[in-house]
Amino acid sequence: MEYVTAPPHSGSEPARVRAGRRSLAVALLCGALGAAVALLASRQRWSSATAWPAGGDFPLTAKGSDVTGVPAALAIVGLAALVAVFAVRRAGRVLVAALLALFGAGTVVSAGLGASDSSALDEKAAQASGDTSATVGELSHTAWPYVAAAGGALILLAGLQTLRYGRRWPAMSGRYERDGTPRPRRAKPVDPDRPEDLWKALDRGEDPTGA
């Protein structure tokens, strides 16, 4: 009686496929959600203060885009990098994943620095009072800079996830099916009046007569 042994690692392939799909879903969700959160937070009020030009006090507010445009810009290019991950392979994918992680880290840092920045309000106070040396008082900040930083952290996580598992993910290509096998190439029609076409067909192992 003969026994047929299963090939090694036959049972681990489905597990690798499932892990690749989970990591892909996590990276896409984190990257897209992080970019959306950072962009939304950049449009909200980050700080407020009061200026005292001649004639009384003057309330001032500053949105995230007034304080710094870096988080929103990095969120946009991070989203583009997330899409570009599927257009490249091997070393190119590693490079794009590293850039995605850097964009996320840059969003976190720039949003954190903007949380205590008052230069945008000082500039508005100078415009309101006509005095370039004017400053503001009663300065207060909201939680939106930290929300933007959280969005950056999600983008960073997407980049790290891509660095770790990106080699298991598929890439966009017209020559491959979804299972990774090459698509058969369609044979070009042979013109019987052109000898070079006949020779090429013979080299490919085809019957140029179509019989």
Tab-separated table of C-alpha atoms in Angstrom:
chain	number	residue	atom	x	y	z
A	1	MET	CA	0.000	0.000	0.000
A	2	GLU	CA	1.356	3.381	-0.949
A	3	TYR	CA	0.886	6.539	1.091
A	4	VAL	CA	0.819	9.948	-0.518
A	5	THR	CA	2.373	12.625	1.644
A	6	ALA	CA	1.194	16.209	1.365
A	7	PRO	CA	3.738	18.716	0.073
A	8	PRO	CA	5.429	20.771	2.793
A	9	HIS	CA	3.758	24.016	3.845
A	10	SER	CA	0.571	23.118	1.920
A	11	GLY	CA	-1.564	24.055	4.890
A	12	SER	CA	0.207	27.344	5.561
A	13	GLU	CA	-0.613	28.927	2.193
A	14	PRO	CA	-4.236	29.825	3.069
A	15	ALA	CA	-3.032	31.365	6.329
A	16	ARG	CA	-0.539	33.576	4.460
A	17	VAL	CA	-3.228	34.602	2.013
A	18	ARG	CA	-5.610	35.517	4.832
A	19	ALA	CA	-2.888	37.462	6.632
A	20	GLY	CA	-2.109	39.349	3.445
A	21	ARG	CA	-5.754	40.262	2.928
A	22	ARG	CA	-6.151	41.419	6.521
A	23	SER	CA	-3.025	43.559	6.362
A	24	LEU	CA	-4.158	45.050	3.068
A	25	ALA	CA	-7.558	45.947	4.519
A	26	VAL	CA	-5.958	47.459	7.629
A	27	ALA	CA	-3.514	49.557	5.591
A	28	LEU	CA	-6.212	50.848	3.236
A	29	LEU	CA	-8.572	51.667	6.104
A	30	CYS	CA	-5.895	53.389	8.200
A	31	GLY	CA	-4.462	55.352	5.284
A	32	ALA	CA	-7.792	56.573	3.912
A	33	LEU	CA	-9.282	57.308	7.333
A	34	GLY	CA	-6.109	59.036	8.527
A	35	ALA	CA	-5.974	61.307	5.486
A	36	ALA	CA	-9.656	62.196	5.853
A	37	VAL	CA	-9.277	62.946	9.566
A	38	ALA	CA	-6.194	65.117	9.042
A	39	LEU	CA	-7.866	67.083	6.251
A	40	LEU	CA	-11.046	67.579	8.280
A	41	ALA	CA	-9.137	68.672	11.378
A	42	SER	CA	-7.076	71.173	9.365
A	43	ARG	CA	-10.259	73.027	8.453
A	44	GLN	CA	-11.435	73.420	12.053
A	45	ARG	CA	-10.663	76.116	14.643
A	46	TRP	CA	-7.391	75.375	16.393
A	47	SER	CA	-7.014	78.448	18.584
A	48	SER	CA	-8.648	81.680	19.663
A	49	ALA	CA	-7.499	84.823	21.429
A	50	THR	CA	-8.326	88.481	22.020
A	51	ALA	CA	-6.555	91.516	20.592
A	52	TRP	CA	-6.893	95.034	21.979
A	53	PRO	CA	-6.681	97.527	19.161
A	54	ALA	CA	-7.747	101.106	19.725
A	55	GLY	CA	-11.414	101.213	20.577
A	56	GLY	CA	-11.804	97.931	22.478
A	57	ASP	CA	-11.097	94.249	22.447
A	58	PHE	CA	-11.306	92.173	19.266
A	59	PRO	CA	-11.825	88.373	19.322
A	60	LEU	CA	-9.708	86.380	16.879
A	61	THR	CA	-9.759	82.746	15.762
A	62	ALA	CA	-7.378	80.674	13.668
A	63	LYS	CA	-8.147	77.516	11.729
A	64	GLY	CA	-5.648	74.745	11.260
A	65	SER	CA	-4.931	75.906	7.721
A	66	ASP	CA	-4.108	79.366	9.128
A	67	VAL	CA	-1.617	77.893	11.579
A	68	THR	CA	0.115	75.443	9.240
A	69	GLY	CA	-0.670	73.890	5.887
A	70	VAL	CA	1.709	70.966	6.397
A	71	PRO	CA	-0.729	68.389	7.864
A	72	ALA	CA	-3.239	68.826	5.043
A	73	ALA	CA	-0.538	68.723	2.363
A	74	LEU	CA	1.066	65.602	3.810
A	75	ALA	CA	-2.331	63.927	4.146
A	76	ILE	CA	-3.007	64.482	0.447
A	77	VAL	CA	0.360	63.171	-0.738
A	78	GLY	CA	0.050	60.304	1.739
A	79	LEU	CA	-3.247	59.304	0.163
A	80	ALA	CA	-1.610	59.449	-3.269
A	81	ALA	CA	1.247	57.272	-1.990
A	82	LEU	CA	-1.247	54.741	-0.662
A	83	VAL	CA	-2.736	54.408	-4.150
A	84	ALA	CA	0.731	54.259	-5.740
A	85	VAL	CA	1.607	51.233	-3.602
A	86	PHE	CA	-0.397	49.038	-5.983
A	87	ALA	CA	1.293	50.391	-9.104
A	88	VAL	CA	4.802	49.330	-8.081
A	89	ARG	CA	6.563	46.149	-7.021
A	90	ARG	CA	9.508	45.015	-4.910
A	91	ALA	CA	11.940	47.871	-4.219
A	92	GLY	CA	9.514	50.452	-5.581
A	93	ARG	CA	6.829	49.313	-3.166
A	94	VAL	CA	9.250	49.475	-0.244
A	95	LEU	CA	10.220	53.025	-1.210
A	96	VAL	CA	6.605	54.186	-1.512
A	97	ALA	CA	5.734	52.513	1.800
A	98	ALA	CA	8.632	54.288	3.510
A	99	LEU	CA	7.464	57.619	2.080
A	100	LEU	CA	3.929	56.892	3.284
A	101	ALA	CA	5.245	56.291	6.797
A	102	LEU	CA	7.290	59.503	6.646
A	103	PHE	CA	4.246	61.484	5.520
A	104	GLY	CA	2.314	60.152	8.483
A	105	ALA	CA	5.119	60.985	10.916
A	106	GLY	CA	5.409	64.479	9.428
A	107	THR	CA	1.687	65.028	9.897
A	108	VAL	CA	1.939	64.032	13.554
A	109	VAL	CA	4.901	66.343	14.209
A	110	SER	CA	3.526	69.363	12.342
A	111	ALA	CA	0.114	69.069	13.995
A	112	GLY	CA	1.728	68.747	17.409
A	113	LEU	CA	3.824	71.854	16.841
A	114	GLY	CA	0.778	73.760	15.659
A	115	ALA	CA	-1.133	72.939	18.830
A	116	SER	CA	0.723	75.632	20.766
A	117	ASP	CA	1.513	78.031	17.931
A	118	SER	CA	0.210	81.582	18.225
A	119	SER	CA	1.909	83.204	15.225
A	120	ALA	CA	-1.245	83.061	13.091
A	121	LEU	CA	-3.224	84.908	15.772
A	122	ASP	CA	-0.418	87.456	16.248
A	123	GLU	CA	-0.499	88.148	12.527
A	124	LYS	CA	-4.254	88.658	12.621
A	125	ALA	CA	-3.883	90.934	15.621
A	126	ALA	CA	-1.320	93.025	13.740
A	127	GLN	CA	-3.674	93.333	10.791
A	128	ALA	CA	-6.614	94.280	13.017
A	129	SER	CA	-4.688	96.938	14.957
A	130	GLY	CA	-2.394	98.196	12.231
A	131	ASP	CA	0.531	97.620	14.577
A	132	THR	CA	3.055	95.027	13.398
A	133	SER	CA	4.261	94.478	16.967
A	134	ALA	CA	0.783	93.732	18.329
A	135	THR	CA	0.217	90.439	20.104
A	136	VAL	CA	-2.769	88.629	21.534
A	137	GLY	CA	-3.928	87.712	25.019
A	138	GLU	CA	-6.278	85.165	26.574
A	139	LEU	CA	-4.970	82.536	24.186
A	140	SER	CA	-6.787	79.195	24.112
A	141	HIS	CA	-6.460	76.070	21.978
A	142	THR	CA	-8.873	73.361	20.898
A	143	ALA	CA	-8.368	69.621	20.545
A	144	TRP	CA	-8.384	69.677	16.740
A	145	PRO	CA	-4.569	69.765	16.371
A	146	TYR	CA	-4.436	66.497	18.288
A	147	VAL	CA	-7.159	65.054	16.062
A	148	ALA	CA	-4.976	65.939	13.054
A	149	ALA	CA	-2.048	64.248	14.778
A	150	ALA	CA	-4.175	61.143	15.284
A	151	GLY	CA	-4.920	61.144	11.564
A	152	GLY	CA	-1.199	61.323	10.899
A	153	ALA	CA	-0.650	58.384	13.223
A	154	LEU	CA	-3.093	56.338	11.149
A	155	ILE	CA	-1.188	57.234	7.974
A	156	LEU	CA	2.037	56.231	9.707
A	157	LEU	CA	0.468	52.906	10.677
A	158	ALA	CA	-0.586	52.344	7.059
A	159	GLY	CA	3.003	52.921	5.935
A	160	LEU	CA	4.418	50.530	8.524
A	161	GLN	CA	1.815	47.941	7.599
A	162	THR	CA	2.820	48.255	3.952
A	163	LEU	CA	6.495	47.879	4.813
A	164	ARG	CA	5.762	44.734	6.784
A	165	TYR	CA	3.232	42.970	4.550
A	166	GLY	CA	3.267	44.834	1.226
A	167	ARG	CA	5.188	42.113	-0.598
A	168	ARG	CA	2.154	39.811	-0.205
A	169	TRP	CA	-0.227	42.223	-1.875
A	170	PRO	CA	-1.165	42.192	-5.569
A	171	ALA	CA	-0.041	44.892	-7.990
A	172	MET	CA	-1.860	46.450	-10.911
A	173	SER	CA	-0.776	44.774	-14.162
A	174	GLY	CA	-2.521	44.004	-17.407
A	175	ARG	CA	-0.449	40.850	-17.982
A	176	TYR	CA	-1.521	38.957	-14.882
A	177	GLU	CA	-4.759	37.484	-13.674
A	178	ARG	CA	-5.941	37.882	-10.120
A	179	ASP	CA	-4.314	34.591	-9.111
A	180	GLY	CA	-0.927	35.788	-10.362
A	181	THR	CA	-0.702	33.570	-13.462
A	182	PRO	CA	0.333	35.181	-16.774
A	183	ARG	CA	-2.424	35.764	-19.291
A	184	PRO	CA	-1.937	33.913	-22.563
A	185	ARG	CA	-0.838	36.200	-25.345
A	186	ARG	CA	-3.010	36.298	-28.405
A	187	ALA	CA	-1.231	35.180	-31.533
A	188	LYS	CA	-0.961	37.849	-34.180
A	189	PRO	CA	-2.683	37.035	-37.467
A	190	VAL	CA	-0.290	35.688	-40.084
A	191	ASP	CA	-0.243	37.367	-43.463
A	192	PRO	CA	0.546	34.621	-46.016
A	193	ASP	CA	1.866	37.231	-48.427
A	194	ARG	CA	4.606	38.311	-45.997
A	195	PRO	CA	7.414	35.749	-45.650
A	196	GLU	CA	8.638	37.305	-42.408
A	197	ASP	CA	5.259	36.606	-40.781
A	198	LEU	CA	5.467	32.987	-41.901
A	199	TRP	CA	8.954	32.584	-40.404
A	200	LYS	CA	7.873	34.193	-37.117
A	201	ALA	CA	4.897	31.843	-36.883
A	202	LEU	CA	7.144	28.861	-37.463
A	203	ASP	CA	9.543	30.093	-34.768
A	204	ARG	CA	6.632	30.249	-32.312
A	205	GLY	CA	5.700	26.679	-33.186
A	206	GLU	CA	2.487	27.705	-34.935
A	207	ASP	CA	1.049	26.455	-38.180
A	208	PRO	CA	1.065	29.471	-40.523
A	209	THR	CA	-1.455	27.805	-42.813
A	210	GLY	CA	-4.063	27.674	-40.027
A	211	ALA	CA	-4.663	23.995	-40.677
